[in-house]
mmCIF file with all atom_site columns, C-alpha atoms in Angstrom:
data_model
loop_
_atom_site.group_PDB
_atom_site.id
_atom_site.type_symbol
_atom_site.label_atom_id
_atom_site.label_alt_id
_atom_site.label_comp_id
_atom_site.label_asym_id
_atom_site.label_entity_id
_atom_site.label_seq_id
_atom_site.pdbx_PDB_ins_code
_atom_site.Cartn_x
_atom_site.Cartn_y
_atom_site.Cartn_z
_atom_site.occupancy
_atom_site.B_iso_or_equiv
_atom_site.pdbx_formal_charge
_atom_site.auth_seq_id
_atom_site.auth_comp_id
_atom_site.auth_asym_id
_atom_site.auth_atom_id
_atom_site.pdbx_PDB_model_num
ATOM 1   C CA . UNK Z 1 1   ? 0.000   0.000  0.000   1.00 35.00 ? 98  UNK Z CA 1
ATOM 2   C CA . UNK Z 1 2   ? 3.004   2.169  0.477   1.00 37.00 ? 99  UNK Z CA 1
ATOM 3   C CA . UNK Z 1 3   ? 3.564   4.754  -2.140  1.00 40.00 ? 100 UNK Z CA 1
ATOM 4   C CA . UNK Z 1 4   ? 0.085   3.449  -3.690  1.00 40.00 ? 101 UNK Z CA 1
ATOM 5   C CA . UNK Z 1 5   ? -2.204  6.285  -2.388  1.00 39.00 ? 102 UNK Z CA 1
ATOM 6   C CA . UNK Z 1 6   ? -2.069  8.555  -5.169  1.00 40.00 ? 103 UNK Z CA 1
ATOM 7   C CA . UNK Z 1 7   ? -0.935  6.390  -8.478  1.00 39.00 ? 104 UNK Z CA 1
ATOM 8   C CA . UNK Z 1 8   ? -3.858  6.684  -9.586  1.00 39.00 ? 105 UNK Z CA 1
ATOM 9   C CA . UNK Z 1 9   ? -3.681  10.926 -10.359 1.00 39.00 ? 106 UNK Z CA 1
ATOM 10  C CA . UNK Z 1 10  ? -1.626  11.625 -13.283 1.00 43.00 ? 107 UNK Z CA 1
ATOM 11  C CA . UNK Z 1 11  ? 1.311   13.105 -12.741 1.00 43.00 ? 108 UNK Z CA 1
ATOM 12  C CA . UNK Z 1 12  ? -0.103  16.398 -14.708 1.00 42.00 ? 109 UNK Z CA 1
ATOM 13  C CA . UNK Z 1 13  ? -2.688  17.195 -12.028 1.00 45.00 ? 110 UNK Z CA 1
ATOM 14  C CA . UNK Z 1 14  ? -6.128  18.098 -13.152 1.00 48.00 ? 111 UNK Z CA 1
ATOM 15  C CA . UNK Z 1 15  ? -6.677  20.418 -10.180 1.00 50.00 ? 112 UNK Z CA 1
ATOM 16  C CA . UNK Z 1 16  ? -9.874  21.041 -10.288 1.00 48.00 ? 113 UNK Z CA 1
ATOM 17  C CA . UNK Z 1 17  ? -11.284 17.415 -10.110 1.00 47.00 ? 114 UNK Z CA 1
ATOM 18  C CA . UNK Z 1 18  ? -9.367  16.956 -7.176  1.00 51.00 ? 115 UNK Z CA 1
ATOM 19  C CA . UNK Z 1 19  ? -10.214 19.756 -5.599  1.00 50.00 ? 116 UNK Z CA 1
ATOM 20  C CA . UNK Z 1 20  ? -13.988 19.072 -6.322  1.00 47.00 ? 117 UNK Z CA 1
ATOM 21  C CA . UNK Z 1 21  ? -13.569 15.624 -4.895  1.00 51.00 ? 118 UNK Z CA 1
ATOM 22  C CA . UNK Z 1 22  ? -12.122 16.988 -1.645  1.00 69.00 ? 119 UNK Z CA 1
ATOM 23  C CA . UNK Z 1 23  ? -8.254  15.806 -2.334  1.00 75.00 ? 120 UNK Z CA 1
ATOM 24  C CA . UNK Z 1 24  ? -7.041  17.995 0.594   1.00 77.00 ? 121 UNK Z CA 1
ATOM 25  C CA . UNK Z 1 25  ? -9.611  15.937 3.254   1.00 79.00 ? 122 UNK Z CA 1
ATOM 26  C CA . UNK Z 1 26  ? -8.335  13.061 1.946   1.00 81.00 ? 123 UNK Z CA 1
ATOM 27  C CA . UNK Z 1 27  ? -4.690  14.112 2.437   1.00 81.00 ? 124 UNK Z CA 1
ATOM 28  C CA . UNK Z 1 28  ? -5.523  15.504 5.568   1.00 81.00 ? 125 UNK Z CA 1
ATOM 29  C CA . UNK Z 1 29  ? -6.736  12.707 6.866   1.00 80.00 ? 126 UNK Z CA 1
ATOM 30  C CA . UNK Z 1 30  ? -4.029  10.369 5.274   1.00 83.00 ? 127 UNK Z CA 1
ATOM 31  C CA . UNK Z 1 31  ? -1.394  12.105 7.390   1.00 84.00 ? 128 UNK Z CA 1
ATOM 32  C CA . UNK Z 1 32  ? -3.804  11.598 10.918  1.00 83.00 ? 129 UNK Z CA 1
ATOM 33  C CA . UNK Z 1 33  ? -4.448  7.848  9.903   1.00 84.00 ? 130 UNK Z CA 1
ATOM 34  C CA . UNK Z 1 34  ? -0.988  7.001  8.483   1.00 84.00 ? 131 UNK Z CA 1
ATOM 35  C CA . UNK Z 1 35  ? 0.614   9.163  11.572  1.00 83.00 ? 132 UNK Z CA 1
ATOM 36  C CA . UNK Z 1 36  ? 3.060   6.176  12.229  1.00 85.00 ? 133 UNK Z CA 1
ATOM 37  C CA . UNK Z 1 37  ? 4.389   5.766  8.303   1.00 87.00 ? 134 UNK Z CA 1
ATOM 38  C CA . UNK Z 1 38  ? 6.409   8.948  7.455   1.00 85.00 ? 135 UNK Z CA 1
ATOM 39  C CA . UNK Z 1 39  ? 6.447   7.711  3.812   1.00 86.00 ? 136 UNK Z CA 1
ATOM 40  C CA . UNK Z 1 40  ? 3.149   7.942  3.543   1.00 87.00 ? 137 UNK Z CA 1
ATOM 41  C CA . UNK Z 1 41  ? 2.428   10.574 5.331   1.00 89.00 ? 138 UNK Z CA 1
ATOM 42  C CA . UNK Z 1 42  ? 5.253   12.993 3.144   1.00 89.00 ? 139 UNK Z CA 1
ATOM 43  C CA . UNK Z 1 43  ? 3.541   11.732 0.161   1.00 90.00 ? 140 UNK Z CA 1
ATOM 44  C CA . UNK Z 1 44  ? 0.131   12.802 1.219   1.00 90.00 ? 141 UNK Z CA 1
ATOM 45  C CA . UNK Z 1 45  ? 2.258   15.905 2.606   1.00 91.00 ? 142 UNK Z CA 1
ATOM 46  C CA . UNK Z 1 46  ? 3.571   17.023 -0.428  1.00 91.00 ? 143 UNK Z CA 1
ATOM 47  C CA . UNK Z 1 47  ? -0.113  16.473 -1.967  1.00 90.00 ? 144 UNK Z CA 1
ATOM 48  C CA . UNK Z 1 48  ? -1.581  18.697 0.302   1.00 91.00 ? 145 UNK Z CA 1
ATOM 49  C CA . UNK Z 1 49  ? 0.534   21.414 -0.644  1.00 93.00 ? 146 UNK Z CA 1
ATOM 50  C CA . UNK Z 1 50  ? -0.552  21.481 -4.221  1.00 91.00 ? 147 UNK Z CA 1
ATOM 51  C CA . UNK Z 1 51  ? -4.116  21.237 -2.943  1.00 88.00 ? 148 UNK Z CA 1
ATOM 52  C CA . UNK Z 1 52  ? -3.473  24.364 -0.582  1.00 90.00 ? 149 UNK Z CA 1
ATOM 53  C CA . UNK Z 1 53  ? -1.717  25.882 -3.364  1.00 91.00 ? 150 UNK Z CA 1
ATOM 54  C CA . UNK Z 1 54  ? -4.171  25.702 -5.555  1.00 88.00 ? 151 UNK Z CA 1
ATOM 55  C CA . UNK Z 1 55  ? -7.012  27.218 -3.179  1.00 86.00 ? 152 UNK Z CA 1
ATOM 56  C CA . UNK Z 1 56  ? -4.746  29.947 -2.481  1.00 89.00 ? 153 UNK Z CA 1
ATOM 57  C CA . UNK Z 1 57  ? -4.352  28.730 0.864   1.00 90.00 ? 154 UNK Z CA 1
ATOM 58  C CA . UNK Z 1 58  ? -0.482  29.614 0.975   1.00 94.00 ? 155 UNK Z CA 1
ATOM 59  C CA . UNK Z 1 59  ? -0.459  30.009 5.059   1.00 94.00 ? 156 UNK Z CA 1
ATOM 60  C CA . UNK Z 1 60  ? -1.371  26.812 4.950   1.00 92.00 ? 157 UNK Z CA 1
ATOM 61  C CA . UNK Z 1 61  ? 0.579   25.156 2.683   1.00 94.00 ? 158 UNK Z CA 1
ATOM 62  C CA . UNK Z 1 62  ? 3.883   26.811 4.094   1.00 96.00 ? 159 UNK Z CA 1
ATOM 63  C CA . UNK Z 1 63  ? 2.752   25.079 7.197   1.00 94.00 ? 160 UNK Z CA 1
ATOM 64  C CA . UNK Z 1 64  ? 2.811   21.481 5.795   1.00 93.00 ? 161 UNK Z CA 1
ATOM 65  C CA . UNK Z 1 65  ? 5.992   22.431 4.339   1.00 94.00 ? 162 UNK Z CA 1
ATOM 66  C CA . UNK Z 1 66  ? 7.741   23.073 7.438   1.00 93.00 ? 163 UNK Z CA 1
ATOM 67  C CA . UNK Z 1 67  ? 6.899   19.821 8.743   1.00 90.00 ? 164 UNK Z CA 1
ATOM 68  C CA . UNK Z 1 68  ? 7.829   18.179 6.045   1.00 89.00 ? 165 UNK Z CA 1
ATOM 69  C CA . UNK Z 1 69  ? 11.354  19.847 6.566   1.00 88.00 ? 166 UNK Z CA 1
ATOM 70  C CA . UNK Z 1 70  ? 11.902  17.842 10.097  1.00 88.00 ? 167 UNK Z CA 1
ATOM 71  C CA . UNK Z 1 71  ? 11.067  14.504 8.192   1.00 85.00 ? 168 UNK Z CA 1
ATOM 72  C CA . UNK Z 1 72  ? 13.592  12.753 6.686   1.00 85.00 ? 169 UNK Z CA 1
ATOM 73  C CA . UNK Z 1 73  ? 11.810  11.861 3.064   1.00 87.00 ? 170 UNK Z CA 1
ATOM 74  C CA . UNK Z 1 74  ? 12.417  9.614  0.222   1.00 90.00 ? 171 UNK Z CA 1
ATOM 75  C CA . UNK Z 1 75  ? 13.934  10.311 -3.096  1.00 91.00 ? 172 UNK Z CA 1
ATOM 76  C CA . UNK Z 1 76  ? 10.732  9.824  -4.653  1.00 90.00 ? 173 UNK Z CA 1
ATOM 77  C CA . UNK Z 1 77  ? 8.513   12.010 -2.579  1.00 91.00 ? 174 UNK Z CA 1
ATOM 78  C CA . UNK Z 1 78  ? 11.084  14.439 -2.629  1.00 92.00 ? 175 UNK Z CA 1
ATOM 79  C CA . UNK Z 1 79  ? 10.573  14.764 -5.879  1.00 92.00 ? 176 UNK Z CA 1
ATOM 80  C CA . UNK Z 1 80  ? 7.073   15.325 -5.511  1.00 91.00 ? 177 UNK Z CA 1
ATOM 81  C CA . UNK Z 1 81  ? 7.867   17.905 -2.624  1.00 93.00 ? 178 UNK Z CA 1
ATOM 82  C CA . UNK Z 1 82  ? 9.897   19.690 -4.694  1.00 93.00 ? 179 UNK Z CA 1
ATOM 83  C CA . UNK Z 1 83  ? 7.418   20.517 -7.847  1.00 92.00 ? 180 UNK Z CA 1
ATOM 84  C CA . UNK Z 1 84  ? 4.664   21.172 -5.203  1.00 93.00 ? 181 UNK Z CA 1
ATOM 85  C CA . UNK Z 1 85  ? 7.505   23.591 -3.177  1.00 95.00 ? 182 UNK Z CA 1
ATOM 86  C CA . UNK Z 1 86  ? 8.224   25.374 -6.636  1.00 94.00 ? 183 UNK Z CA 1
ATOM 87  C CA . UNK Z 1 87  ? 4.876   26.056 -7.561  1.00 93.00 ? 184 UNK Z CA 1
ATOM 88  C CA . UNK Z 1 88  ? 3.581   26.990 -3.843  1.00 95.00 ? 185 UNK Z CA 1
ATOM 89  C CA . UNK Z 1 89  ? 6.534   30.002 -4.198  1.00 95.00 ? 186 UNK Z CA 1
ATOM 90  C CA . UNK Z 1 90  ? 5.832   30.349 -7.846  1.00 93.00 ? 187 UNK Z CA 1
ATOM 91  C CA . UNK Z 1 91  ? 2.252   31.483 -7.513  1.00 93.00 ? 188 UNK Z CA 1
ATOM 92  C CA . UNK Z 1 92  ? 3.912   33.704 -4.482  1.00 94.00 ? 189 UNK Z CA 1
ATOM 93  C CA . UNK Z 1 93  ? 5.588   35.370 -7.142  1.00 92.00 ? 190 UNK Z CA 1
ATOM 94  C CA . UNK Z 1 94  ? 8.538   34.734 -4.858  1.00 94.00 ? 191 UNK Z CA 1
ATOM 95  C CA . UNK Z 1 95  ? 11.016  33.487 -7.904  1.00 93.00 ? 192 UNK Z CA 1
ATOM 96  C CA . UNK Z 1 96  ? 14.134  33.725 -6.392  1.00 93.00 ? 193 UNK Z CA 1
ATOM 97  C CA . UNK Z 1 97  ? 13.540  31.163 -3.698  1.00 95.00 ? 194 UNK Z CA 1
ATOM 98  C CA . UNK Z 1 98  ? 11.684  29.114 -6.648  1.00 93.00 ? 195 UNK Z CA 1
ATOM 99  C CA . UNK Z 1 99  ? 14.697  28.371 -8.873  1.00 94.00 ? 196 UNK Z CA 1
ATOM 100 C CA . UNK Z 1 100 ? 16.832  25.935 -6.588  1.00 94.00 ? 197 UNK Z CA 1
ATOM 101 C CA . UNK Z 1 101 ? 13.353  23.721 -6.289  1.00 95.00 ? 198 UNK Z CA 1
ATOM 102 C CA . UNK Z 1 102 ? 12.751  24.161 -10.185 1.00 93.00 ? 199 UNK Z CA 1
ATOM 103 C CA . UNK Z 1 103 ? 16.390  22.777 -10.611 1.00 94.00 ? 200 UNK Z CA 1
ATOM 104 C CA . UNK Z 1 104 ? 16.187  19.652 -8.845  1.00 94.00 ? 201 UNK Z CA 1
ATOM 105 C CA . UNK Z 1 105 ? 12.556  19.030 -10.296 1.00 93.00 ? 202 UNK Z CA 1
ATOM 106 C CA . UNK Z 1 106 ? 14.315  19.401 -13.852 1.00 94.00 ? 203 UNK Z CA 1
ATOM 107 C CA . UNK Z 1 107 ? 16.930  17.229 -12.847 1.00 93.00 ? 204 UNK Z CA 1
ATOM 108 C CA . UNK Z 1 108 ? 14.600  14.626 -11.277 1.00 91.00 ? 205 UNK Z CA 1
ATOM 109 C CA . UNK Z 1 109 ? 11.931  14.674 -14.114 1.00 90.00 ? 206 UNK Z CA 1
ATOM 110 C CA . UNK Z 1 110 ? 11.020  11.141 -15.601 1.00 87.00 ? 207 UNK Z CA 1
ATOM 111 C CA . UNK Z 1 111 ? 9.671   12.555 -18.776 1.00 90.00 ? 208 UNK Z CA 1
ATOM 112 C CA . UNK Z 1 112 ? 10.974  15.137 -21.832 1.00 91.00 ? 209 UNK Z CA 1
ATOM 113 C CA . UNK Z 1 113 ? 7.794   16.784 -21.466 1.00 92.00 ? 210 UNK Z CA 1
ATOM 114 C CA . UNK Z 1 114 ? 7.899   17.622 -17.853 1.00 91.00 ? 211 UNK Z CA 1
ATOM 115 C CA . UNK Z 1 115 ? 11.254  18.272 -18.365 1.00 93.00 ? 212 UNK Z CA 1
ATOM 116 C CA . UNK Z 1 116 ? 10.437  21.185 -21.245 1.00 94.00 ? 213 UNK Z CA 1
ATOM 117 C CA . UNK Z 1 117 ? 7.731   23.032 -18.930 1.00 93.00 ? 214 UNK Z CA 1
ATOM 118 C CA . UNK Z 1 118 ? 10.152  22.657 -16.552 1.00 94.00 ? 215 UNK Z CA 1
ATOM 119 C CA . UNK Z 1 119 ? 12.870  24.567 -18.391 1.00 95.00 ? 216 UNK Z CA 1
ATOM 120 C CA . UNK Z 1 120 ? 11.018  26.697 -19.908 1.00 94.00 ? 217 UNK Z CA 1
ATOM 121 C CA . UNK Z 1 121 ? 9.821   27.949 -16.688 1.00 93.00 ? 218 UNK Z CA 1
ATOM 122 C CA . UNK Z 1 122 ? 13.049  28.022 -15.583 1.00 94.00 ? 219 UNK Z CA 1
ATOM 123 C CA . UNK Z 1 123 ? 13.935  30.384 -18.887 1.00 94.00 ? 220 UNK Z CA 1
ATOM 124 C CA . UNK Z 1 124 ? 11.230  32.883 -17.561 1.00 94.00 ? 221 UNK Z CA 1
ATOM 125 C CA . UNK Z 1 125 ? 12.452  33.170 -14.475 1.00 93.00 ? 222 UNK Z CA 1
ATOM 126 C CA . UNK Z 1 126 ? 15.994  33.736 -15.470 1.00 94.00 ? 223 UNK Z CA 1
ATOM 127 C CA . UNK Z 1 127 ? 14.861  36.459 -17.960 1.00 93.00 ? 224 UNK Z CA 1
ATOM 128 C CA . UNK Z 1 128 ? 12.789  37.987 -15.754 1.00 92.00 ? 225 UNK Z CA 1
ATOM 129 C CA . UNK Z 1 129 ? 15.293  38.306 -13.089 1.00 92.00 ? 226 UNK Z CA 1
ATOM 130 C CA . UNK Z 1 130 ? 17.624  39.593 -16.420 1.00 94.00 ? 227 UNK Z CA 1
ATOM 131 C CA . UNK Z 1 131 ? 20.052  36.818 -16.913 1.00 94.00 ? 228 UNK Z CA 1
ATOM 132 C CA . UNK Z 1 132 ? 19.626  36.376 -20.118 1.00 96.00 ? 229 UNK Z CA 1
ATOM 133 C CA . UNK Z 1 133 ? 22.194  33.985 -21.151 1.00 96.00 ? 230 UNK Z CA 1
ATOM 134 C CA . UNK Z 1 134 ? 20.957  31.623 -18.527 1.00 96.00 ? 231 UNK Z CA 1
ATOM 135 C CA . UNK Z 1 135 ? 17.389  32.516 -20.217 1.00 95.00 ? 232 UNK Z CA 1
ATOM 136 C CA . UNK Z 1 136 ? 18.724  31.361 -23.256 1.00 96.00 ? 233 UNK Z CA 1
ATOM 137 C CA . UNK Z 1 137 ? 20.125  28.242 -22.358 1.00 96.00 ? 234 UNK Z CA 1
ATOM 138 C CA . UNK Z 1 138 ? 16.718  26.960 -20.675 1.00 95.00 ? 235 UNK Z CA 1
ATOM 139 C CA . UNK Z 1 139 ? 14.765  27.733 -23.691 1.00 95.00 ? 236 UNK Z CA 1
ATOM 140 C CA . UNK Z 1 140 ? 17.174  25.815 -25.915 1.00 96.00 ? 237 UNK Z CA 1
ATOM 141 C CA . UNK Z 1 141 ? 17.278  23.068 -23.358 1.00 94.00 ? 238 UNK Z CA 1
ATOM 142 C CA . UNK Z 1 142 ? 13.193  23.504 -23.375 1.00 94.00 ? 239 UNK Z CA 1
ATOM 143 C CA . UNK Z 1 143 ? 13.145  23.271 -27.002 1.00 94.00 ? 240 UNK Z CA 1
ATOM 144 C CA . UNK Z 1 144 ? 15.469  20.009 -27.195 1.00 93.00 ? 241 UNK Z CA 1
ATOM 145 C CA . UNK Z 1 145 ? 13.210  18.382 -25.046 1.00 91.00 ? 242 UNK Z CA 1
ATOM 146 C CA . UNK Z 1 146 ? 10.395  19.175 -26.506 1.00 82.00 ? 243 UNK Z CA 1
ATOM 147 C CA . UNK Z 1 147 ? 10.999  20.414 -31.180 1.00 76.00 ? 244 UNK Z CA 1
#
C-alpha cells in the first residue's frame, strides 16, 4: 500500500477534479491515519501542498511544508515535494527562492515533457530576473526536449 495512495492521479494534475472531490480531506486525513508511516504521510504531505496551493491557501501550505522539513523523506517524494515547493513560491511570485526547487525538479523529471515546462519555466524566471544567457540556455534546453 506504500507509495500506492495517489498512483492513480496523473502526474499532470487536473486540479480542479481533485479539488472538487475533496483531495485535501483526503490528504488531511491520510497524514492523521498514516501518523506512524512517514512515507506515507510525506507523500500525502507534499499532496496537500498542491491542494493548498491551488485554493490559495499559501499560510497553509507553508505550514505542511515546514513539517515536512523535520522529516527525513524519500527520493521519490522528494521529488514530488519539490514541484509542489516550486509552484507553492511560484504562484507567491517569490522566484528567487523558486529556482533551486525548479532545478532539482528538472533534474529529477522522468519525462521530456515535464522536463520542457520545466525549463522553460526556468527560462522565464531567469529572464525575468535579467540573466539572459541563462534565459537562453533553458529555452534551448526547453526546445530540445520538446521540437
Amino acid at each position: 500500500m506504500q507509495g500506492e495512495i495517489f498512483r492513480t492521479y496523473p502526474s499532470s494534475f487536473d486540479y480542479a477534479l481533485l479539488l472538487q472531490g475533496g483531495t485535501s480531506a483526503r490528504c488531511s486525513y491520510i497524514t492523521r491515519h498514516y501518523a506512524t508511516q512517514p512515507t506515507i504521510v510525506n507523500e500525502a504531505r507534499a499532496y496537500l501542498i498542491r491542494c493548498y496551493t491551488e485554493l490559495e491557501w499559501y499560510y497553509d501550505a507553508e505550514e505542511v511544508v515546514s513539517r515536512m522539513k523535520r522529516d527525513t523523506i524519500t527520493p521519490r517524494v522528494r521529488k514530488i515535494a519539490n514541484l509542489s515547493e516550486a509552484n507553492l513560491l511560484l504562484r507567491q511570485e517569490r522566484f528567487d527562492e523558486a529556482l533551486p526547487y525548479l532545478q532539482r525538479a528538472v533534474k529529477d523529471a522522468s519525462s521530456n515533457l515535464q522536463k520542457a515546462r520545466l525549463y522553460f519555466l526556468l527560462g522565464q524566471i531567469m529572464q525575468h530576473q535579467g540573466k539572459k544567457a541563462e534565459a537562453f540556455k533553458a529555452y534551448q534546453s526547453c526546445i530540445r526536449k520538446n521540437p
